[in-house]
GROMACS .gro file of C-alpha atoms in nm:
model
  468
    1MET     CA    1   1.716  -2.810  -4.185
    2HIS     CA    2   2.032  -3.027  -4.100
    3LEU     CA    3   2.016  -3.101  -3.693
    4LYS     CA    4   2.320  -3.268  -3.541
    5SER     CA    5   2.250  -3.616  -3.348
    6MET     CA    6   2.394  -3.858  -3.152
    7PRO     CA    7   2.557  -4.193  -3.270
    8SER     CA    8   2.341  -4.454  -3.209
    9PRO     CA    9   2.349  -4.628  -2.849
   10THR     CA   10   2.405  -4.975  -3.084
   11ALA     CA   11   2.747  -4.868  -3.228
   12ALA     CA   12   2.998  -5.156  -3.199
   13HIS     CA   13   3.233  -4.966  -3.038
   14ARG     CA   14   3.161  -4.640  -2.770
   15HIS     CA   15   3.449  -4.310  -2.688
   16SER     CA   16   3.523  -4.309  -2.331
   17PHE     CA   17   3.581  -3.943  -2.207
   18SER     CA   18   3.874  -4.003  -2.220
   19GLU     CA   19   3.969  -4.098  -2.540
   20GLN     CA   20   3.758  -3.795  -2.674
   21LEU     CA   21   3.892  -3.559  -2.479
   22ARG     CA   22   4.204  -3.331  -2.431
   23GLY     CA   23   4.378  -3.412  -2.108
   24MET     CA   24   4.453  -3.106  -1.864
   25PRO     CA   25   4.778  -2.948  -1.814
   26ALA     CA   26   4.937  -3.022  -1.495
   27SER     CA   27   5.102  -2.752  -1.450
   28PRO     CA   28   4.945  -2.431  -1.593
   29ARG     CA   29   5.190  -2.153  -1.438
   30SER     CA   30   5.471  -2.299  -1.428
   31SER     CA   31   5.533  -2.299  -1.824
   32ARG     CA   32   5.281  -1.990  -1.965
   33GLN     CA   33   5.410  -1.632  -1.912
   34PHE     CA   34   5.147  -1.348  -1.978
   35SER     CA   35   5.258  -1.063  -2.182
   36LEU     CA   36   5.067  -0.769  -2.090
   37SER     CA   37   5.182  -0.532  -1.825
   38SER     CA   38   4.977  -0.436  -1.539
   39ALA     CA   39   4.901  -0.108  -1.713
   40GLY     CA   40   4.757  -0.350  -2.041
   41VAL     CA   41   4.556  -0.564  -1.793
   42GLN     CA   42   4.465  -0.279  -1.650
   43ASP     CA   43   4.349  -0.086  -1.959
   44LEU     CA   44   4.176  -0.425  -2.064
   45MET     CA   45   3.956  -0.411  -1.824
   46ASN     CA   46   3.887  -0.072  -1.819
   47ASN     CA   47   3.762  -0.073  -2.204
   48PRO     CA   48   3.580  -0.349  -2.295
   49PRO     CA   49   3.534  -0.424  -2.683
   50LYS     CA   50   3.241  -0.166  -2.826
   51ALA     CA   51   2.962  -0.312  -2.999
   52GLY     CA   52   3.011  -0.429  -3.383
   53ALA     CA   53   2.822  -0.296  -3.666
   54ALA     CA   54   2.481  -0.297  -3.659
   55ASP     CA   55   2.310  -0.580  -3.911
   56PRO     CA   56   2.171  -0.312  -4.166
   57ALA     CA   57   1.873  -0.568  -4.179
   58PHE     CA   58   1.728  -0.416  -3.849
   59VAL     CA   59   1.781  -0.070  -3.929
   60GLY     CA   60   1.532   0.147  -3.884
   61ARG     CA   61   1.299  -0.111  -3.804
   62ASP     CA   62   1.072  -0.067  -3.450
   63TRP     CA   63   1.194  -0.351  -3.227
   64HIS     CA   64   0.863  -0.444  -3.124
   65ASP     CA   65   0.853  -0.537  -3.507
   66ILE     CA   66   1.107  -0.804  -3.518
   67SER     CA   67   1.045  -1.177  -3.487
   68VAL     CA   68   1.240  -1.436  -3.294
   69GLY     CA   69   1.302  -1.618  -3.576
   70GLU     CA   70   1.499  -1.360  -3.670
   71LEU     CA   71   1.803  -1.395  -3.397
   72VAL     CA   72   1.813  -1.817  -3.444
   73ASP     CA   73   2.023  -2.049  -3.642
   74PRO     CA   74   1.826  -2.375  -3.758
   75THR     CA   75   2.199  -2.549  -3.765
   76GLU     CA   76   2.286  -2.476  -3.384
   77VAL     CA   77   2.014  -2.694  -3.290
   78CYS     CA   78   2.173  -3.013  -3.105
   79PHE     CA   79   1.957  -3.326  -2.991
   80VAL     CA   80   2.014  -3.615  -2.822
   81ASP     CA   81   1.745  -3.875  -2.774
   82LEU     CA   82   1.599  -3.925  -2.372
   83ASP     CA   83   1.790  -4.300  -2.414
   84THR     CA   84   2.136  -4.170  -2.512
   85GLY     CA   85   2.414  -4.204  -2.282
   86VAL     CA   86   2.521  -3.961  -2.033
   87GLU     CA   87   2.899  -3.970  -2.196
   88ASP     CA   88   2.749  -3.885  -2.526
   89ALA     CA   89   2.539  -3.637  -2.458
   90THR     CA   90   2.856  -3.528  -2.261
   91ASN     CA   91   3.114  -3.507  -2.560
   92LEU     CA   92   2.817  -3.334  -2.781
   93LEU     CA   93   2.767  -3.051  -2.561
   94ILE     CA   94   3.172  -2.997  -2.482
   95ASP     CA   95   3.217  -3.050  -2.961
   96SER     CA   96   2.946  -2.802  -2.993
   97ALA     CA   97   2.954  -2.475  -3.032
   98SER     CA   98   2.608  -2.427  -2.824
   99THR     CA   99   2.586  -2.451  -2.437
  100VAL     CA  100   2.268  -2.679  -2.446
  101LEU     CA  101   2.128  -2.948  -2.633
  102LEU     CA  102   1.739  -3.012  -2.651
  103ILE     CA  103   1.646  -3.349  -2.582
  104ARG     CA  104   1.389  -3.551  -2.782
  105ALA     CA  105   1.162  -3.819  -2.753
  106THR     CA  106   1.264  -4.048  -3.062
  107PRO     CA  107   1.605  -4.066  -3.265
  108ASN     CA  108   1.345  -3.887  -3.600
  109GLU     CA  109   1.122  -3.610  -3.344
  110THR     CA  110   1.216  -3.258  -3.494
  111SER     CA  111   1.048  -3.152  -3.158
  112ALA     CA  112   1.209  -3.096  -2.818
  113ILE     CA  113   1.075  -3.250  -2.436
  114GLY     CA  114   1.375  -3.081  -2.224
  115THR     CA  115   1.689  -2.962  -2.237
  116PHE     CA  116   2.059  -3.095  -2.142
  117ASP     CA  117   2.293  -2.812  -2.055
  118TYR     CA  118   2.607  -2.755  -1.819
  119ARG     CA  119   2.437  -2.747  -1.543
  120ASP     CA  120   2.297  -3.103  -1.559
  121LEU     CA  121   2.656  -3.223  -1.645
  122ASN     CA  122   2.728  -3.073  -1.313
  123GLN     CA  123   2.493  -3.255  -1.131
  124TYR     CA  124   2.565  -3.563  -1.280
  125LEU     CA  125   2.960  -3.533  -1.186
  126LEU     CA  126   2.882  -3.434  -0.858
  127PHE     CA  127   2.636  -3.738  -0.847
  128ALA     CA  128   2.961  -4.014  -1.017
  129THR     CA  129   3.164  -3.847  -0.760
  130GLY     CA  130   3.028  -3.964  -0.479
  131ARG     CA  131   2.851  -3.596  -0.342
  132LEU     CA  132   2.547  -3.578  -0.360
  133ARG     CA  133   2.276  -3.779  -0.156
  134PRO     CA  134   1.905  -3.868  -0.201
  135GLY     CA  135   1.591  -3.752  -0.013
  136GLU     CA  136   1.433  -4.081   0.153
  137GLU     CA  137   1.138  -4.109  -0.079
  138HIS     CA  138   1.430  -4.120  -0.382
  139LEU     CA  139   1.637  -4.359  -0.227
  140ALA     CA  140   1.553  -4.672  -0.414
  141PHE     CA  141   1.639  -4.519  -0.765
  142PHE     CA  142   1.919  -4.344  -0.629
  143GLN     CA  143   2.100  -4.661  -0.548
  144ASP     CA  144   1.932  -4.868  -0.837
  145LEU     CA  145   2.179  -4.544  -1.082
  146ALA     CA  146   2.465  -4.593  -0.860
  147SER     CA  147   2.471  -4.990  -0.935
  148LYS     CA  148   2.448  -4.959  -1.258
  149ALA     CA  149   2.708  -4.650  -1.248
  150GLN     CA  150   2.948  -4.877  -1.083
  151GLN     CA  151   2.902  -5.188  -1.320
  152GLY     CA  152   2.996  -4.963  -1.636
  153LEU     CA  153   2.657  -4.968  -1.744
  154GLU     CA  154   2.502  -4.685  -1.975
  155ILE     CA  155   2.309  -4.393  -1.793
  156PRO     CA  156   2.068  -4.264  -2.022
  157VAL     CA  157   2.039  -3.855  -2.029
  158LYS     CA  158   1.629  -3.960  -1.872
  159ASP     CA  159   1.777  -4.074  -1.551
  160ALA     CA  160   2.059  -3.800  -1.519
  161LYS     CA  161   1.796  -3.519  -1.571
  162ALA     CA  162   1.618  -3.718  -1.229
  163LEU     CA  163   1.845  -3.602  -1.056
  164GLY     CA  164   1.822  -3.204  -1.017
  165SER     CA  165   1.588  -2.973  -1.061
  166LYS     CA  166   1.442  -2.812  -1.371
  167GLU     CA  167   1.475  -2.518  -1.592
  168PRO     CA  168   1.153  -2.352  -1.731
  169PHE     CA  169   1.113  -2.480  -2.040
  170VAL     CA  170   0.977  -2.245  -2.256
  171VAL     CA  171   0.843  -2.262  -2.658
  172LEU     CA  172   0.793  -1.949  -2.852
  173PRO     CA  173   0.667  -1.978  -3.188
  174HIS     CA  174   0.946  -1.859  -3.488
  175THR     CA  175   0.663  -1.485  -3.552
  176ALA     CA  176   0.618  -1.363  -3.189
  177ASN     CA  177   0.783  -1.090  -3.135
  178LEU     CA  178   1.073  -0.954  -2.941
  179THR     CA  179   0.875  -0.808  -2.684
  180LYS     CA  180   0.756  -1.149  -2.588
  181ALA     CA  181   1.111  -1.268  -2.530
  182VAL     CA  182   1.267  -0.993  -2.385
  183GLU     CA  183   0.938  -0.989  -2.117
  184ALA     CA  184   1.032  -1.363  -2.026
  185PHE     CA  185   1.405  -1.321  -2.047
  186GLY     CA  186   1.356  -1.025  -1.760
  187GLY     CA  187   1.089  -1.252  -1.562
  188GLY     CA  188   1.447  -1.494  -1.513
  189VAL     CA  189   1.355  -1.751  -1.793
  190HIS     CA  190   1.725  -1.841  -1.919
  191ARG     CA  191   1.688  -1.990  -2.260
  192ILE     CA  192   1.407  -1.975  -2.516
  193VAL     CA  193   1.325  -2.272  -2.745
  194ILE     CA  194   1.175  -2.145  -3.093
  195ALA     CA  195   0.918  -2.370  -3.309
  196LYS     CA  196   0.755  -2.312  -3.637
  197GLU     CA  197   0.446  -2.167  -3.584
  198GLY     CA  198   0.179  -2.378  -3.547
  199THR     CA  199   0.361  -2.734  -3.503
  200ASP     CA  200   0.621  -2.880  -3.243
  201GLU     CA  201   0.945  -2.813  -3.513
  202VAL     CA  202   1.231  -2.625  -3.385
  203THR     CA  203   1.339  -2.405  -3.586
  204GLY     CA  204   1.612  -2.279  -3.317
  205ILE     CA  205   1.720  -2.142  -2.940
  206LEU     CA  206   1.694  -1.808  -2.823
  207SER     CA  207   1.940  -1.754  -2.506
  208GLN     CA  208   1.983  -1.455  -2.323
  209LEU     CA  209   2.341  -1.348  -2.416
  210LYS     CA  210   2.236  -1.350  -2.766
  211LEU     CA  211   1.923  -1.133  -2.736
  212VAL     CA  212   2.161  -0.895  -2.556
  213LYS     CA  213   2.444  -0.868  -2.777
  214PHE     CA  214   2.193  -0.854  -3.027
  215LEU     CA  215   2.005  -0.508  -2.867
  216TRP     CA  216   2.374  -0.412  -2.769
  217GLU     CA  217   2.519  -0.410  -3.178
  218ASN     CA  218   2.221  -0.254  -3.271
  219GLY     CA  219   2.134  -0.001  -3.024
  220ARG     CA  220   2.099   0.253  -3.215
  221SER     CA  221   1.810   0.148  -3.381
  222PHE     CA  222   1.654   0.078  -3.072
  223PRO     CA  223   1.626   0.396  -2.887
  224VAL     CA  224   1.420   0.366  -2.539
  225ILE     CA  225   1.723   0.098  -2.488
  226ASP     CA  226   2.028   0.328  -2.623
  227GLN     CA  227   1.906   0.617  -2.407
  228LEU     CA  228   1.957   0.348  -2.099
  229TYR     CA  229   2.333   0.262  -2.221
  230PRO     CA  230   2.537   0.600  -2.070
  231GLN     CA  231   2.381   0.611  -1.762
  232THR     CA  232   2.526   0.380  -1.431
  233ILE     CA  233   2.453   0.073  -1.288
  234LYS     CA  234   2.373   0.299  -0.954
  235ASP     CA  235   2.125   0.568  -1.052
  236LEU     CA  236   1.968   0.247  -1.299
  237GLY     CA  237   1.896   0.069  -0.968
  238ILE     CA  238   1.947  -0.259  -1.131
  239GLY     CA  239   2.123  -0.551  -0.960
  240SER     CA  240   2.156  -0.733  -0.664
  241GLN     CA  241   2.340  -0.737  -0.293
  242HIS     CA  242   2.254  -1.110  -0.241
  243VAL     CA  243   2.564  -1.275  -0.372
  244ILE     CA  244   2.680  -1.596  -0.304
  245SER     CA  245   3.073  -1.665  -0.361
  246ILE     CA  246   3.298  -1.842  -0.203
  247ASN     CA  247   3.657  -1.880  -0.064
  248GLY     CA  248   3.969  -1.917  -0.289
  249ASP     CA  249   4.092  -2.158  -0.084
  250LYS     CA  250   3.875  -2.375  -0.042
  251PRO     CA  251   3.815  -2.709  -0.253
  252LEU     CA  252   3.660  -2.704  -0.608
  253LYS     CA  253   3.434  -2.925  -0.517
  254GLU     CA  254   3.232  -2.706  -0.272
  255ALA     CA  255   3.179  -2.503  -0.545
  256LEU     CA  256   3.004  -2.722  -0.758
  257VAL     CA  257   2.834  -2.839  -0.457
  258LEU     CA  258   2.697  -2.455  -0.382
  259MET     CA  259   2.590  -2.344  -0.773
  260ASP     CA  260   2.372  -2.697  -0.750
  261GLY     CA  261   2.256  -2.614  -0.427
  262GLU     CA  262   2.146  -2.239  -0.492
  263GLY     CA  263   2.050  -2.311  -0.876
  264VAL     CA  264   2.351  -2.060  -1.014
  265SER     CA  265   2.555  -2.069  -1.329
  266SER     CA  266   2.851  -1.871  -1.145
  267LEU     CA  267   2.973  -1.801  -0.844
  268ALA     CA  268   3.230  -1.526  -0.742
  269VAL     CA  269   3.617  -1.642  -0.612
  270VAL     CA  270   3.686  -1.414  -0.319
  271ASP     CA  271   3.990  -1.354  -0.135
  272SER     CA  272   3.955  -1.353   0.245
  273GLN     CA  273   3.891  -1.032   0.235
  274GLN     CA  274   3.610  -1.042  -0.039
  275ASN     CA  275   3.796  -0.897  -0.323
  276VAL     CA  276   3.679  -1.022  -0.632
  277VAL     CA  277   3.939  -1.261  -0.724
  278GLY     CA  278   3.775  -1.501  -1.038
  279ASN     CA  279   3.426  -1.639  -1.145
  280ILE     CA  280   3.372  -2.023  -1.188
  281SER     CA  281   3.097  -2.122  -1.354
  282THR     CA  282   2.905  -2.452  -1.470
  283VAL     CA  283   3.024  -2.467  -1.809
  284ASP     CA  284   3.364  -2.508  -1.655
  285VAL     CA  285   3.294  -2.821  -1.528
  286LYS     CA  286   3.390  -3.000  -1.936
  287LEU     CA  287   3.762  -2.941  -1.794
  288LEU     CA  288   3.680  -3.241  -1.506
  289THR     CA  289   3.510  -3.486  -1.734
  290LYS     CA  290   3.757  -3.734  -1.739
  291ALA     CA  291   3.919  -3.943  -1.421
  292SER     CA  292   4.259  -3.782  -1.460
  293SER     CA  293   4.076  -3.412  -1.328
  294ALA     CA  294   3.890  -3.596  -1.035
  295PRO     CA  295   4.199  -3.461  -0.804
  296LEU     CA  296   4.061  -3.100  -0.915
  297LEU     CA  297   3.803  -3.111  -0.686
  298ASP     CA  298   4.019  -3.123  -0.372
  299ASN     CA  299   4.233  -2.882  -0.533
  300THR     CA  300   4.186  -2.505  -0.425
  301CYS     CA  301   3.911  -2.284  -0.659
  302ILE     CA  302   4.182  -2.049  -0.717
  303HIS     CA  303   4.375  -2.317  -0.851
  304PHE     CA  304   4.081  -2.384  -1.072
  305ILE     CA  305   4.093  -2.076  -1.197
  306SER     CA  306   4.461  -2.053  -1.315
  307VAL     CA  307   4.343  -2.399  -1.487
  308ILE     CA  308   4.071  -2.187  -1.636
  309LEU     CA  309   4.269  -1.887  -1.787
  310SER     CA  310   4.571  -2.107  -1.877
  311THR     CA  311   4.368  -2.379  -2.127
  312ARG     CA  312   4.107  -2.070  -2.256
  313GLY     CA  313   4.447  -1.850  -2.312
  314MET     CA  314   4.593  -2.210  -2.521
  315ASN     CA  315   4.290  -2.241  -2.695
  316ASP     CA  316   4.261  -1.889  -2.805
  317GLY     CA  317   4.578  -1.810  -2.900
  318LYS     CA  318   4.634  -1.542  -2.644
  319ASP     CA  319   4.615  -1.450  -2.270
  320SER     CA  320   4.297  -1.416  -2.069
  321PHE     CA  321   4.236  -1.272  -1.781
  322PRO     CA  322   3.967  -1.278  -1.504
  323VAL     CA  323   3.717  -0.975  -1.571
  324PHE     CA  324   3.409  -1.037  -1.436
  325HIS     CA  325   3.355  -0.717  -1.268
  326VAL     CA  326   3.237  -0.348  -1.279
  327SER     CA  327   3.186  -0.095  -1.011
  328PRO     CA  328   2.883   0.093  -0.895
  329TYR     CA  329   2.938   0.389  -1.097
  330SER     CA  330   3.024   0.196  -1.428
  331THR     CA  331   2.754   0.257  -1.719
  332LEU     CA  332   2.514   0.036  -1.836
  333ALA     CA  333   2.723   0.027  -2.165
  334HIS     CA  334   3.033  -0.043  -2.022
  335THR     CA  335   2.850  -0.367  -1.809
  336VAL     CA  336   2.629  -0.475  -2.103
  337ALA     CA  337   3.010  -0.475  -2.376
  338LYS     CA  338   3.180  -0.678  -2.102
  339LEU     CA  339   2.880  -0.921  -2.053
  340VAL     CA  340   2.869  -0.936  -2.432
  341ALA     CA  341   3.295  -0.968  -2.465
  342THR     CA  342   3.342  -1.242  -2.192
  343LYS     CA  343   3.059  -1.456  -2.272
  344SER     CA  344   2.935  -1.371  -1.945
  345HIS     CA  345   2.577  -1.452  -1.750
  346ARG     CA  346   2.710  -1.245  -1.464
  347MET     CA  347   2.901  -0.912  -1.331
  348TRP     CA  348   3.052  -0.901  -1.002
  349VAL     CA  349   2.961  -0.562  -0.821
  350VAL     CA  350   3.310  -0.450  -0.662
  351ASP     CA  351   3.412  -0.167  -0.458
  352SER     CA  352   3.677  -0.016  -0.395
  353PRO     CA  353   3.975  -0.305  -0.336
  354SER     CA  354   4.021  -0.395   0.053
  355PRO     CA  355   4.407  -0.435   0.155
  356SER     CA  356   4.501  -0.901   0.038
  357SER     CA  357   4.716  -1.078   0.198
  358SER     CA  358   4.981  -1.240  -0.013
  359GLY     CA  359   5.052  -1.495   0.267
  360PRO     CA  360   4.952  -1.854   0.286
  361PRO     CA  361   4.640  -2.023   0.251
  362THR     CA  362   4.339  -1.904   0.542
  363PRO     CA  363   4.166  -2.242   0.611
  364SER     CA  364   3.962  -2.097   0.878
  365ILE     CA  365   3.781  -1.900   0.645
  366PRO     CA  366   3.389  -2.008   0.601
  367SER     CA  367   3.349  -2.280   0.234
  368ALA     CA  368   3.071  -2.009   0.102
  369VAL     CA  369   3.048  -1.637   0.191
  370LEU     CA  370   2.621  -1.632   0.129
  371HIS     CA  371   2.442  -1.300   0.165
  372ASN     CA  372   2.106  -1.390   0.306
  373PRO     CA  373   2.222  -1.747   0.391
  374LEU     CA  374   1.953  -2.058   0.278
  375HIS     CA  375   2.002  -2.294   0.535
  376ALA     CA  376   1.972  -2.681   0.406
  377ALA     CA  377   2.068  -2.999   0.639
  378SER     CA  378   2.357  -3.244   0.608
  379THR     CA  379   2.514  -3.528   0.718
  380PRO     CA  380   2.889  -3.611   0.806
  381GLN     CA  381   3.028  -3.874   0.542
  382ALA     CA  382   3.291  -4.054   0.486
  383THR     CA  383   3.556  -3.958   0.227
  384PRO     CA  384   3.516  -4.174  -0.086
  385SER     CA  385   3.863  -4.347  -0.131
  386PHE     CA  386   3.898  -4.312  -0.557
  387ILE     CA  387   3.942  -3.914  -0.463
  388SER     CA  388   4.292  -3.803  -0.433
  389VAL     CA  389   4.446  -3.486  -0.336
  390SER     CA  390   4.677  -3.295  -0.585
  391ALA     CA  391   5.009  -3.275  -0.549
  392SER     CA  392   5.030  -2.974  -0.777
  393PRO     CA  393   5.111  -2.669  -0.603
  394SER     CA  394   4.903  -2.410  -0.445
  395VAL     CA  395   4.827  -2.080  -0.691
  396SER     CA  396   4.781  -1.794  -0.436
  397ALA     CA  397   4.534  -1.552  -0.540
  398SER     CA  398   4.789  -1.260  -0.572
  399SER     CA  399   4.937  -1.429  -0.877
  400LEU     CA  400   4.637  -1.451  -1.104
  401PRO     CA  401   4.679  -1.152  -1.357
  402GLY     CA  402   4.434  -0.895  -1.285
  403ALA     CA  403   4.356  -0.979  -0.936
  404SER     CA  404   4.458  -0.695  -0.753
  405MET     CA  405   4.278  -0.485  -0.982
  406SER     CA  406   3.905  -0.581  -0.848
  407GLY     CA  407   3.752  -0.489  -0.541
  408ARG     CA  408   3.540  -0.596  -0.230
  409LEU     CA  409   3.242  -0.804  -0.407
  410SER     CA  410   2.905  -0.571  -0.309
  411GLY     CA  411   2.682  -0.713  -0.582
  412VAL     CA  412   2.662  -0.849  -0.922
  413VAL     CA  413   2.430  -0.744  -1.230
  414SER     CA  414   2.319  -1.049  -1.436
  415LEU     CA  415   2.165  -1.061  -1.770
  416THR     CA  416   1.827  -1.129  -1.626
  417ASP     CA  417   1.883  -0.795  -1.443
  418VAL     CA  418   1.972  -0.622  -1.762
  419LEU     CA  419   1.684  -0.744  -1.999
  420ASN     CA  420   1.444  -0.631  -1.651
  421LEU     CA  421   1.537  -0.311  -1.721
  422PHE     CA  422   1.492  -0.300  -2.093
  423ALA     CA  423   1.125  -0.479  -2.057
  424ARG     CA  424   0.993  -0.206  -1.811
  425ALA     CA  425   1.125   0.075  -1.961
  426SER     CA  426   0.965  -0.035  -2.266
  427GLY     CA  427   0.642  -0.069  -2.075
  428LEU     CA  428   0.601  -0.457  -2.054
  429ASN     CA  429   0.548  -0.641  -1.754
  430PRO     CA  430   0.813  -0.930  -1.709
  431ASN     CA  431   0.769  -1.147  -1.359
  432ASP     CA  432   0.955  -1.048  -1.096
  433PRO     CA  433   1.287  -1.207  -1.129
  434ALA     CA  434   1.355  -1.210  -0.762
  435GLU     CA  435   1.075  -1.479  -0.691
  436THR     CA  436   1.215  -1.677  -1.007
  437ARG     CA  437   1.533  -1.707  -0.803
  438ARG     CA  438   1.368  -1.782  -0.519
  439HIS     CA  439   1.164  -2.089  -0.692
  440ARG     CA  440   1.530  -2.197  -0.823
  441ARG     CA  441   1.657  -2.262  -0.502
  442ARG     CA  442   1.361  -2.388  -0.369
  443SER     CA  443   1.318  -2.650  -0.623
  444SER     CA  444   1.709  -2.752  -0.569
  445SER     CA  445   1.711  -2.745  -0.215
  446SER     CA  446   1.402  -2.994  -0.242
  447SER     CA  447   1.468  -3.208  -0.590
  448LEU     CA  448   1.554  -3.593  -0.601
  449VAL     CA  449   1.941  -3.560  -0.494
  450ARG     CA  450   2.053  -3.315  -0.277
  451GLY     CA  451   2.469  -3.192  -0.199
  452SER     CA  452   2.628  -3.309   0.089
  453LEU     CA  453   2.978  -3.037   0.163
  454ASP     CA  454   3.095  -3.241   0.361
  455SER     CA  455   3.149  -3.482   0.057
  456ALA     CA  456   3.033  -3.874  -0.053
  457ARG     CA  457   2.787  -4.130   0.087
  458SER     CA  458   2.985  -4.488   0.217
  459SER     CA  459   2.836  -4.622  -0.117
  460SER     CA  460   2.954  -4.358  -0.357
  461VAL     CA  461   3.005  -4.431  -0.716
  462ASP     CA  462   3.408  -4.530  -0.869
  463VAL     CA  463   3.451  -4.225  -1.068
  464SER     CA  464   3.666  -4.415  -1.292
  465LYS     CA  465   3.410  -4.589  -1.325
  466ILE     CA  466   3.185  -4.377  -1.531
  467LEU     CA  467   3.521  -4.126  -1.698
  468ARG     CA  468   3.707  -4.395  -1.793
   0.00000   0.00000   0.00000
């Protein structure tokens, strides 16, 4: 089995972020024109791609008898070592097709002891830009890590992982059937490491999205699931009204701190009337991994969405639109099709649009809108001198393609909700995903480092010395 690995830490030259990563477009909307009409955008939103052809290998088979090992690919596994530097790990994460790297104890290991993903990268960037602060019991560790960073010393993955809460690390043997994975995912687990039966040797990683896509494309082979697709999400009673969102006029740095503190991988971005205008996820932090991108942190969430869409459009060679929403009357098939097509972890549920102003930004809007909010103490801190306000022109919510075709945010449907439904419909007993979410938020709020929406401590780390 061929496993990708990191270069030796003793290599003569270590490439920096600025050498390896592409620069950000300075003004994405000024040079890019969208080719689709409003009707074309609406059609794209209302008619997501249909499921692909079913895999002949699974036709006629009971999904309870399909093993998890049949869904994973060993060549997709990427390892980093505990002592690998965060820069090298980040470069590999961005360059690979995976959204997660497995951490091993030594270079020759084929077993994993943890993961490094975009949530970890988000936590590290918040640390590097001075937007996290430690609890009193961990102040010495934080100061030591900050001192190393200021001296330009390499920060290993094991120290970066100590900055925040941990995702559940679940391992299944490759012979386990899909019911085990559906039950675990339906309880709130986001990914499962697959190992060769009777050993610790990793043979692949199964994610919620990969399993949902498999069940979507092969739905006709699984009647107990296929019969659910024509029903509306309202009739099925799935999803949650506990929604975390942020106003598009607020600085991007507040969105990153909010995602970290609440233990979520994405946020709905709304206008002053609570209409959904876009989406920001932890995966998008890969656009912030060089010092020249630092001004984006002080620019608005709306501006960052325009950067995301423009970059995605240039990379894919086609127009890109923020189609991350459904209505309560959307069918499960429509919802799952959008989740799969956009490779998203959640779809925002919206009602009819509210009148939205196209006027200037509204700084009086609260920085984050959180139904059933969790209150966390924070101390006002000095703004670090190394972050400058971007001179890029402001981008309004109404200028985003398709933004006026969404609606007022009223709920969210996640991959966890979908897989929990599949598990219960199949007679399985998954854990309560709401309790898993509460545990994740408690873990985030009591972790080594806590976020501060008021920016950084006076002893903050100079990002230019870390992200060169």
